[in-house]
Structures are given as C-alpha cells and as structure tokens.
JSON list of C-alpha atoms in Angstrom, two decimals:
[
{"chain": "A", "resi": 1, "resn": "MET", "atom": "CA", "xyz": [6.19, -118.20, -64.93]},
{"chain": "A", "resi": 2, "resn": "MET", "atom": "CA", "xyz": [9.26, -116.05, -64.50]},
{"chain": "A", "resi": 3, "resn": "ALA", "atom": "CA", "xyz": [10.68, -114.74, -61.20]},
{"chain": "A", "resi": 4, "resn": "PHE", "atom": "CA", "xyz": [13.60, -112.56, -60.25]},
{"chain": "A", "resi": 5, "resn": "ARG", "atom": "CA", "xyz": [15.71, -112.83, -57.15]},
{"chain": "A", "resi": 6, "resn": "ARG", "atom": "CA", "xyz": [17.34, -109.80, -55.57]},
{"chain": "A", "resi": 7, "resn": "PRO", "atom": "CA", "xyz": [21.14, -110.15, -55.50]},
{"chain": "A", "resi": 8, "resn": "ARG", "atom": "CA", "xyz": [22.94, -110.07, -52.14]},
{"chain": "A", "resi": 9, "resn": "SER", "atom": "CA", "xyz": [23.94, -106.58, -51.13]},
{"chain": "A", "resi": 10, "resn": "LEU", "atom": "CA", "xyz": [26.64, -105.31, -48.81]},
{"chain": "A", "resi": 11, "resn": "ARG", "atom": "CA", "xyz": [23.94, -104.80, -46.17]},
{"chain": "A", "resi": 12, "resn": "ASP", "atom": "CA", "xyz": [23.04, -108.51, -46.33]},
{"chain": "A", "resi": 13, "resn": "LEU", "atom": "CA", "xyz": [26.66, -109.38, -45.64]},
{"chain": "A", "resi": 14, "resn": "LEU", "atom": "CA", "xyz": [27.24, -106.90, -42.79]},
{"chain": "A", "resi": 15, "resn": "VAL", "atom": "CA", "xyz": [23.96, -106.82, -40.85]},
{"chain": "A", "resi": 16, "resn": "ARG", "atom": "CA", "xyz": [22.69, -109.74, -38.79]},
{"chain": "A", "resi": 17, "resn": "ALA", "atom": "CA", "xyz": [19.00, -110.50, -38.88]},
{"chain": "A", "resi": 18, "resn": "ARG", "atom": "CA", "xyz": [19.01, -111.65, -35.24]},
{"chain": "A", "resi": 19, "resn": "GLN", "atom": "CA", "xyz": [20.49, -110.02, -32.19]},
{"chain": "A", "resi": 20, "resn": "PRO", "atom": "CA", "xyz": [22.53, -112.22, -29.84]},
{"chain": "A", "resi": 21, "resn": "SER", "atom": "CA", "xyz": [20.55, -113.30, -26.78]},
{"chain": "A", "resi": 22, "resn": "GLN", "atom": "CA", "xyz": [23.20, -112.10, -24.32]},
{"chain": "A", "resi": 23, "resn": "PRO", "atom": "CA", "xyz": [25.50, -109.17, -25.11]},
{"chain": "A", "resi": 24, "resn": "THR", "atom": "CA", "xyz": [29.16, -110.05, -25.01]},
{"chain": "A", "resi": 25, "resn": "PRO", "atom": "CA", "xyz": [30.75, -108.16, -22.11]},
{"chain": "A", "resi": 26, "resn": "LEU", "atom": "CA", "xyz": [33.82, -106.09, -22.79]},
{"chain": "A", "resi": 27, "resn": "ARG", "atom": "CA", "xyz": [36.86, -107.57, -21.18]},
{"chain": "A", "resi": 28, "resn": "HIS", "atom": "CA", "xyz": [39.72, -105.72, -19.55]},
{"chain": "A", "resi": 29, "resn": "ASP", "atom": "CA", "xyz": [42.94, -106.06, -21.52]},
{"chain": "A", "resi": 30, "resn": "ILE", "atom": "CA", "xyz": [45.03, -108.39, -19.37]},
{"chain": "A", "resi": 31, "resn": "SER", "atom": "CA", "xyz": [48.25, -107.01, -20.80]},
{"chain": "A", "resi": 32, "resn": "SER", "atom": "CA", "xyz": [47.38, -103.52, -19.49]},
{"chain": "A", "resi": 33, "resn": "SER", "atom": "CA", "xyz": [49.05, -102.52, -16.24]},
{"chain": "A", "resi": 34, "resn": "GLU", "atom": "CA", "xyz": [46.09, -100.29, -15.31]},
{"chain": "A", "resi": 35, "resn": "PRO", "atom": "CA", "xyz": [43.23, -101.87, -13.32]},
{"chain": "A", "resi": 36, "resn": "PRO", "atom": "CA", "xyz": [39.67, -101.66, -14.67]},
{"chain": "A", "resi": 37, "resn": "GLY", "atom": "CA", "xyz": [37.53, -98.89, -13.21]},
{"chain": "A", "resi": 38, "resn": "PHE", "atom": "CA", "xyz": [37.15, -95.12, -13.14]},
{"chain": "A", "resi": 39, "resn": "PHE", "atom": "CA", "xyz": [40.03, -93.23, -11.52]},
{"chain": "A", "resi": 40, "resn": "PRO", "atom": "CA", "xyz": [41.46, -89.69, -11.33]},
{"chain": "A", "resi": 41, "resn": "CYS", "atom": "CA", "xyz": [44.30, -89.03, -13.75]},
{"chain": "A", "resi": 42, "resn": "LYS", "atom": "CA", "xyz": [47.79, -88.40, -12.42]},
{"chain": "A", "resi": 43, "resn": "SER", "atom": "CA", "xyz": [47.78, -84.69, -13.30]},
{"chain": "A", "resi": 44, "resn": "ARG", "atom": "CA", "xyz": [47.73, -82.25, -10.38]},
{"chain": "A", "resi": 45, "resn": "LYS", "atom": "CA", "xyz": [46.11, -79.57, -12.55]},
{"chain": "A", "resi": 46, "resn": "CYS", "atom": "CA", "xyz": [43.08, -81.68, -13.48]},
{"chain": "A", "resi": 47, "resn": "MET", "atom": "CA", "xyz": [39.93, -79.85, -12.40]},
{"chain": "A", "resi": 48, "resn": "LEU", "atom": "CA", "xyz": [37.83, -83.02, -12.61]},
{"chain": "A", "resi": 49, "resn": "HIS", "atom": "CA", "xyz": [39.43, -84.68, -9.55]},
{"chain": "A", "resi": 50, "resn": "SER", "atom": "CA", "xyz": [36.98, -83.15, -7.07]},
{"chain": "A", "resi": 51, "resn": "TYR", "atom": "CA", "xyz": [34.01, -84.51, -9.08]},
{"chain": "A", "resi": 52, "resn": "ILE", "atom": "CA", "xyz": [35.31, -88.03, -9.73]},
{"chain": "A", "resi": 53, "resn": "HIS", "atom": "CA", "xyz": [34.07, -90.93, -7.66]},
{"chain": "A", "resi": 54, "resn": "ALA", "atom": "CA", "xyz": [36.84, -93.53, -8.04]},
{"chain": "A", "resi": 55, "resn": "THR", "atom": "CA", "xyz": [35.22, -96.93, -8.43]},
{"chain": "A", "resi": 56, "resn": "ASN", "atom": "CA", "xyz": [35.23, -100.15, -10.42]},
{"chain": "A", "resi": 57, "resn": "LYS", "atom": "CA", "xyz": [31.43, -100.31, -10.70]},
{"chain": "A", "resi": 58, "resn": "PHE", "atom": "CA", "xyz": [28.47, -97.98, -11.06]},
{"chain": "A", "resi": 59, "resn": "LYS", "atom": "CA", "xyz": [24.98, -98.16, -9.61]},
{"chain": "A", "resi": 60, "resn": "SER", "atom": "CA", "xyz": [21.64, -96.95, -10.92]},
{"chain": "A", "resi": 61, "resn": "THR", "atom": "CA", "xyz": [19.70, -94.95, -8.34]},
{"chain": "A", "resi": 62, "resn": "GLN", "atom": "CA", "xyz": [16.44, -95.93, -10.10]},
{"chain": "A", "resi": 63, "resn": "THR", "atom": "CA", "xyz": [16.87, -99.72, -10.15]},
{"chain": "A", "resi": 64, "resn": "ASN", "atom": "CA", "xyz": [19.70, -100.20, -7.60]},
{"chain": "A", "resi": 65, "resn": "GLN", "atom": "CA", "xyz": [21.40, -102.42, -10.21]},
{"chain": "A", "resi": 66, "resn": "GLU", "atom": "CA", "xyz": [25.20, -102.43, -10.13]},
{"chain": "A", "resi": 67, "resn": "SER", "atom": "CA", "xyz": [27.36, -103.00, -13.21]},
{"chain": "A", "resi": 68, "resn": "PRO", "atom": "CA", "xyz": [31.14, -103.40, -13.44]},
{"chain": "A", "resi": 69, "resn": "ILE", "atom": "CA", "xyz": [33.42, -100.99, -15.28]},
{"chain": "A", "resi": 70, "resn": "THR", "atom": "CA", "xyz": [35.53, -103.29, -17.43]},
{"chain": "A", "resi": 71, "resn": "THR", "atom": "CA", "xyz": [38.20, -100.91, -18.75]},
{"chain": "A", "resi": 72, "resn": "HIS", "atom": "CA", "xyz": [40.51, -98.33, -17.19]},
{"chain": "A", "resi": 73, "resn": "ILE", "atom": "CA", "xyz": [38.99, -94.83, -17.48]},
{"chain": "A", "resi": 74, "resn": "ASN", "atom": "CA", "xyz": [40.29, -91.48, -16.25]},
{"chain": "A", "resi": 75, "resn": "SER", "atom": "CA", "xyz": [39.69, -87.82, -17.06]},
{"chain": "A", "resi": 76, "resn": "LYS", "atom": "CA", "xyz": [42.01, -88.03, -20.08]},
{"chain": "A", "resi": 77, "resn": "SER", "atom": "CA", "xyz": [40.03, -90.91, -21.62]},
{"chain": "A", "resi": 78, "resn": "SER", "atom": "CA", "xyz": [37.98, -90.23, -24.74]},
{"chain": "A", "resi": 79, "resn": "TRP", "atom": "CA", "xyz": [35.00, -92.05, -26.28]},
{"chain": "A", "resi": 80, "resn": "VAL", "atom": "CA", "xyz": [33.50, -92.58, -22.83]},
{"chain": "A", "resi": 81, "resn": "ILE", "atom": "CA", "xyz": [29.96, -93.17, -21.64]},
{"chain": "A", "resi": 82, "resn": "TYR", "atom": "CA", "xyz": [29.73, -91.54, -18.23]},
{"chain": "A", "resi": 83, "resn": "LEU", "atom": "CA", "xyz": [27.25, -91.27, -15.38]},
{"chain": "A", "resi": 84, "resn": "MET", "atom": "CA", "xyz": [26.62, -87.89, -13.75]},
{"chain": "A", "resi": 85, "resn": "THR", "atom": "CA", "xyz": [24.88, -88.14, -10.37]},
{"chain": "A", "resi": 86, "resn": "CYS", "atom": "CA", "xyz": [23.42, -85.36, -8.24]},
{"chain": "A", "resi": 87, "resn": "THR", "atom": "CA", "xyz": [24.69, -85.83, -4.69]},
{"chain": "A", "resi": 88, "resn": "HIS", "atom": "CA", "xyz": [21.81, -83.71, -3.36]},
{"chain": "A", "resi": 89, "resn": "CYS", "atom": "CA", "xyz": [18.84, -85.72, -4.68]},
{"chain": "A", "resi": 90, "resn": "GLY", "atom": "CA", "xyz": [20.30, -88.80, -6.43]},
{"chain": "A", "resi": 91, "resn": "LYS", "atom": "CA", "xyz": [19.07, -88.05, -9.96]},
{"chain": "A", "resi": 92, "resn": "GLN", "atom": "CA", "xyz": [21.34, -89.38, -12.69]},
{"chain": "A", "resi": 93, "resn": "TYR", "atom": "CA", "xyz": [22.21, -88.34, -16.22]},
{"chain": "A", "resi": 94, "resn": "VAL", "atom": "CA", "xyz": [24.00, -90.64, -18.68]},
{"chain": "A", "resi": 95, "resn": "GLY", "atom": "CA", "xyz": [26.16, -88.95, -21.28]},
{"chain": "A", "resi": 96, "resn": "LYS", "atom": "CA", "xyz": [28.78, -89.77, -23.85]},
{"chain": "A", "resi": 97, "resn": "THR", "atom": "CA", "xyz": [31.80, -87.95, -25.13]},
{"chain": "A", "resi": 98, "resn": "GLU", "atom": "CA", "xyz": [34.08, -88.28, -28.14]},
{"chain": "A", "resi": 99, "resn": "THR", "atom": "CA", "xyz": [36.52, -85.79, -26.63]},
{"chain": "A", "resi": 100, "resn": "THR", "atom": "CA", "xyz": [38.35, -86.32, -23.36]},
{"chain": "A", "resi": 101, "resn": "LEU", "atom": "CA", "xyz": [36.18, -86.53, -20.27]},
{"chain": "A", "resi": 102, "resn": "ASN", "atom": "CA", "xyz": [37.96, -83.48, -18.85]},
{"chain": "A", "resi": 103, "resn": "THR", "atom": "CA", "xyz": [37.03, -81.38, -21.92]},
{"chain": "A", "resi": 104, "resn": "ARG", "atom": "CA", "xyz": [33.44, -82.62, -21.90]},
{"chain": "A", "resi": 105, "resn": "PHE", "atom": "CA", "xyz": [32.98, -81.86, -18.22]},
{"chain": "A", "resi": 106, "resn": "SER", "atom": "CA", "xyz": [34.50, -78.41, -18.64]},
{"chain": "A", "resi": 107, "resn": "ASN", "atom": "CA", "xyz": [31.80, -77.76, -21.27]},
{"chain": "A", "resi": 108, "resn": "THR", "atom": "CA", "xyz": [29.14, -79.25, -18.99]},
{"chain": "A", "resi": 109, "resn": "ARG", "atom": "CA", "xyz": [30.12, -76.95, -16.10]},
{"chain": "A", "resi": 110, "resn": "SER", "atom": "CA", "xyz": [30.07, -73.99, -18.46]},
{"chain": "A", "resi": 111, "resn": "GLU", "atom": "CA", "xyz": [26.59, -74.96, -19.72]},
{"chain": "A", "resi": 112, "resn": "ILE", "atom": "CA", "xyz": [25.34, -75.22, -16.12]},
{"chain": "A", "resi": 113, "resn": "ASN", "atom": "CA", "xyz": [26.96, -71.97, -14.93]},
{"chain": "A", "resi": 114, "resn": "ASN", "atom": "CA", "xyz": [25.86, -69.93, -17.98]},
{"chain": "A", "resi": 115, "resn": "PHE", "atom": "CA", "xyz": [22.33, -71.32, -18.16]},
{"chain": "A", "resi": 116, "resn": "ASN", "atom": "CA", "xyz": [19.57, -68.77, -18.68]},
{"chain": "A", "resi": 117, "resn": "GLU", "atom": "CA", "xyz": [16.08, -70.27, -18.88]},
{"chain": "A", "resi": 118, "resn": "ASN", "atom": "CA", "xyz": [14.71, -67.36, -20.95]},
{"chain": "A", "resi": 119, "resn": "THR", "atom": "CA", "xyz": [17.43, -67.17, -23.59]},
{"chain": "A", "resi": 120, "resn": "GLN", "atom": "CA", "xyz": [18.87, -70.69, -23.66]},
{"chain": "A", "resi": 121, "resn": "PRO", "atom": "CA", "xyz": [18.01, -72.26, -27.04]},
{"chain": "A", "resi": 122, "resn": "LYS", "atom": "CA", "xyz": [19.09, -75.74, -25.97]},
{"chain": "A", "resi": 123, "resn": "ARG", "atom": "CA", "xyz": [17.58, -76.66, -22.60]},
{"chain": "A", "resi": 124, "resn": "LEU", "atom": "CA", "xyz": [19.48, -79.75, -21.50]},
{"chain": "A", "resi": 125, "resn": "PRO", "atom": "CA", "xyz": [18.05, -81.77, -18.59]},
{"chain": "A", "resi": 126, "resn": "TYR", "atom": "CA", "xyz": [21.16, -81.49, -16.44]},
{"chain": "A", "resi": 127, "resn": "THR", "atom": "CA", "xyz": [21.42, -77.70, -16.94]},
{"chain": "A", "resi": 128, "resn": "ILE", "atom": "CA", "xyz": [17.84, -77.28, -15.76]},
{"chain": "A", "resi": 129, "resn": "HIS", "atom": "CA", "xyz": [18.39, -79.66, -12.83]},
{"chain": "A", "resi": 130, "resn": "PHE", "atom": "CA", "xyz": [21.62, -78.15, -11.51]},
{"chain": "A", "resi": 131, "resn": "ASN", "atom": "CA", "xyz": [20.15, -74.64, -11.77]},
{"chain": "A", "resi": 132, "resn": "SER", "atom": "CA", "xyz": [17.10, -75.55, -9.70]},
{"chain": "A", "resi": 133, "resn": "ALA", "atom": "CA", "xyz": [16.80, -74.64, -6.01]},
{"chain": "A", "resi": 134, "resn": "HIS", "atom": "CA", "xyz": [19.49, -76.02, -3.67]},
{"chain": "A", "resi": 135, "resn": "HIS", "atom": "CA", "xyz": [21.59, -77.43, -6.55]},
{"chain": "A", "resi": 136, "resn": "THR", "atom": "CA", "xyz": [25.00, -76.31, -7.82]},
{"chain": "A", "resi": 137, "resn": "THR", "atom": "CA", "xyz": [27.90, -77.81, -9.74]},
{"chain": "A", "resi": 138, "resn": "ASP", "atom": "CA", "xyz": [29.25, -78.82, -6.32]},
{"chain": "A", "resi": 139, "resn": "ASN", "atom": "CA", "xyz": [26.49, -81.48, -6.28]},
{"chain": "A", "resi": 140, "resn": "VAL", "atom": "CA", "xyz": [27.89, -83.21, -9.40]},
{"chain": "A", "resi": 141, "resn": "ARG", "atom": "CA", "xyz": [29.61, -86.60, -9.10]},
{"chain": "A", "resi": 142, "resn": "ILE", "atom": "CA", "xyz": [31.04, -88.32, -12.19]},
{"chain": "A", "resi": 143, "resn": "GLU", "atom": "CA", "xyz": [31.33, -92.10, -12.50]}
]
C-alpha cells in the first residue's frame, strides 16, 4: 500500500486551528502621554467636536454592557471602529474607517443630508434612520 502526505503550506504555518478562549485585550501604550479614551482633537476648526461624546468607555443600548476604550482616539485618528448613537431614540450603528474619523463623519453627514429614498442606490441603515421623522444630524453622537 502506498500513501501520500500533503506537504505543509504557508497557510498551515500562519493560521491557527483553534481560536483562543479569551481575546487578548489591547493595552494602552504606557509611554504615551495621552490618556486612553475618545476625546475631541485640539483643533478649533474641527466640525466633529459638537458630535463627540468624550469618554473612556462605551455602552451598548441593546445589552447595557460597557466596554473600555483602551487607546487614545480623537477626530484625527484613522483606522477606527466607532459607535454612532441616535440621541433621540437610542439606536446605535457601529462603523469603521480607514481614513480619519473627521473625514469619515463628513462623508456620513453628506450621505444623511443628501439622502433620497427614490434615487439612492445604496440605502445605508443610518441614512434611512436619520432621515426618518423627528431625526436629524443633530441627533448624532459619536463614541
């Protein structure tokens, strides 16, 4: 009887078969002078300041679970996962951005303000929500 064995591939070397039981939390860089949390940037011209809720934790309105923010984030930060909350009804939207948070939110406001239900090819949940009755971009809070 003859048998062949598949040689080890790059995938075998890089991918784990098992996931760790507990995710390793990101730690704040101790050498950084900035405290962990989400804060307004120092620019006076930043249009995101009125939408930012400065905090070092965020809370789900669905589960009431709180989680810490472990790095320093401001409107000039990029590669951010952010939480957009409606101050009118408490609904939340989780988004991510590769660009700065300021640029992403500028695009988000534009998408909300220019939304047309009949001609909009890409109907995003937050554009529909913030264009519904009694909702405006003034109801947006970013964490």
